[in-house]
Phi, psi and omega in degrees: 000123180278154181293341181266002190257004182242018183278213181298162191288339184297132186290342168228079193279176184295327178296319178296322178297315183295328185268359191267349186278146173240163180289322183295150177293157183291155177256021181301122182290111184275121182247339179221164175297325178292327174301314182298320179294318179294319179298318178297323177299311179298316183296319179298318180294320180295315180296322176296317179297319179294319178302331184269006182221083177302327180296316179292328174303315180296318179300325180274001179081019180263117185263069182250296180251045188283003174261006186237163171248162175296149172279116182250022184282163174298322180299319179294321180295323177294321175300314180299321179296316180294321176297320179295321176300316180295318179298318181295320178295319180294326179300327182291346182281347181280143179271101184300327181296337181267001182270149172291164179304318179297315180292327179296320177296319179297318178300316181294317179299314182293322178298316178299316179299314182295314181299317181291318180296318179293319179296320187273359180303326181298340182262009189300330180279349180281335177286118182302133184298318178210142179217182176294345180272349178153173182150182183297333182295330176261338180294326180299301180295327179295317179295314182297315185281323187260337190230011179235084177288157175235106176245338185227171176298322180298321177298317180293320177300318180295320178301314181297318178296324176295320177301313180294329182283358179294328182298307176294329178297314180291332175297320175296318180297318178296322177298321177294321177298316180297322179296320176295313183298325178296338179263009180076026183246111177221146171290165176300159187302322186297337184293326188299316179298324180289336176275320183294319187304308179295332177294315178295322181297330179292342182253022176253134183096169182302142004272020177259204180273154177109170183276155177071190179261144173293158186304315183286323177298317178298318179297314181296314180298317181298316181291322176297318182298327182272347183282156179276083184229154174286160179299322181294316178297319182297318180294318179297314181294322179295319179296318180289324176296320177299317179296322179292323178295312181284346178265258187297322180298307181295320181298319180297312181290323179294322177295319178296313181298320179299317178294316181298320180293322177291319181291329180302324181294338180266351184283159178249180180258016180275131193260325185281153178285355173301338182286341183285162175304126184054035186296326180293318177294321178301318181294321177299321176296318179299315180300313181294320183293318181284323181272345186059020180228153179282077183256138175263149184302318182297322180291319178296318179300313181296320176301316180300317179298319179295315183291323177300316179298319181294319180291323175303320178298318178296324178292322177298324178296318177295318178304316180294323179299324182280352180080016181292137181253100180160181179271181186295321179297322177294322177296317176303313181298321178296317180294331179284329192248343182293118185297340181293344182267007184224142170278154180300149178277070184211171177300321179294321178295321179293320178296321179294322179296315179295323177296319178296319178297318180293325177295319177295321179296317178299320182295312182286329177298322181292341184244008184295336177295344176286344186252337187223140171277334180238127181241149179287160179278326187294136175279172177223146177221165181258135175220152171281144176296140182300146186300325186294338182242012184303315189291324183266348184281157176291172181294330179199150172198167181245138176244128181295149173287152175294154186288343180276001178074014184281349181210158180277171164291150185233126169268106181269135179232135184271113184249025179298321181228108185293339176289345177270359182234075178297141183298329183290347176262352186298314184300310182297322179296316179295318179298322180294311188277327188250267183238126008266022189274237191300323181299313180295310185299312184286320183289325174301315180295314184294327182271359187290144174246147175102358175228155181296159187292328182295335175280323180295324187250015181297150177247103183233103189300317183298324179287305187291313181284330172298318176296319179300316179290322174300325181291341173286331181282322185305313179297333174300317179290340178268357181079025187269345174282111197289337185209169181297335182288319177292329175291325172299320177300318176301312180296325180294324177288321175296321177299319179301317180292325176292320177298328179300325178300325182282309188282328178298310178292326178299314182291312192266339180246327185255005170066034172293149172276166176302316181295321179296318180293318178297318180298323179294318176296319179304324183279344188237351184243151175279351184286165184287163177301320180298314179298318180296323178295317178297320178298313180298321178299325177293314183296328181297320186266352177235065186302127177092332187299321185291344180282344186291329186300301187290320180294321176295315179298315180302321180296314181296316179298318180294321179293321177296318179297320178297315181296317180296320180293316185282328183271336180060233182294342180280350180292131178231121185298319180298318179295320178302314180294319178298321179290317181299322182264351193280001176243012186079177179300137182229146166302148187302322177298325179284328173297318179299316178299318181296316179294319178298321177295321178296318177299316180297331178277004176088015178073034182292164177298143182288000000 
């Protein structure tokens, strides 16, 4: 799961716009005068979006407004809506007939983004402000620890101002929560504890109560120690940082936690978004937005049931290959409990798991040239998820590298509970998140020249997560799953994505309860009851998002089969991949058009 794929429902959302700008001028190949005018229009919007998002500046390595946080108020969202209306109107002034094919695609993409964002503005209060999957409560520590370096006194001063600024930021977040609650929109009761816990954990340890250093204090101290500062400056900054932590930072989080605890008492145990005002219509919008296709819940549900049955059959074939004597459920139980499939739940076990991950990464890195004609420059590495967010974080995810090249892409793996990370799933997970998956897909787009930035940095779940799931299949075709058990691991992850089609629609359209959905996964998945519960909790707070993986993967596989059939001996897998990734993330209908055009051109090099 990429870090950019679980945000707001718009397939090219406002967050992606805010984060996509770079200081350097665009390398968009200008072919007509109208192209130049359109490019200037896109660039102006990006720079404006970047100016309005200090957090995204930090993520991109731009040290401009690094003492500020984003404005997350309702007033700012209304401002953004009016700006989007104005941009959409201005877009209509361009003469599409005078644009080059590349610029015409950009015009079409931006128009689709604008139309969807304007249409979906009415649903803005339906997206939960914060959940265990993310929100301003986790964005603050993530930005400080991962995207706010300290090399100078000015950097440290900015860090301290951000600490103090957490109090007004959380006041805005609480106001947004109150606005939702006034409309009868609350997440299910179980979500509150999962949001409160990481907030409380940030206030454990020095300079608060408890042993050791709190996560942010430890980060600040470590960065100060490594910075080129005098001892006097370092002592002064440490004292002021401590005061900011015990002041505005703590006050902001305590106010947020107090509100969440009070709101928790008013929450119910109903899980699907059908319970929200016009919730059924909202869910249909979510499905279309995440899949970029006009899909109905009943059709998605039926597809999921068919695919689950097919994958179960493939798993039975593997079961027979291993000589296992029993039915599929017994095989699932064996895979869950056999100690040979797990590293010990100890520091040594975690180190062994990371070593195994790095060996797999080295192996696929050495062969990535078999899959792509064009490879990104940015490196990728494996890291364990930080302890402070282990419980609420997913099992694995990918974080994009900053645009200044100061850090690699990161494949994060959650090692809080080693029983939740079977070794037979490691290879497929790594292929999905790193190579040939999210790292290749996102970095190729980010490093691309010749297209506008909103296309390079777009967040389209069906494309990105479809590519991630497709990337689990590619190493199978290369012979890289070393034994039937790792191939079972691949199938188990594919099964999970097929099951998502069933349970996501079950929860949000067919009114399944949380317990009913978990029980269905227990009956159909090899994963533990605990893992299945965490998965369902994710689908509950991100309605529709989980359906994008399988539908995106199916589309890519179908397009590859079409290209291979029509091109015959002229089909080249590397060229297919270069074409599929070579325009940045695309809605699936536009990806299909791009592949069809490539086929019509005879499968030439991208």
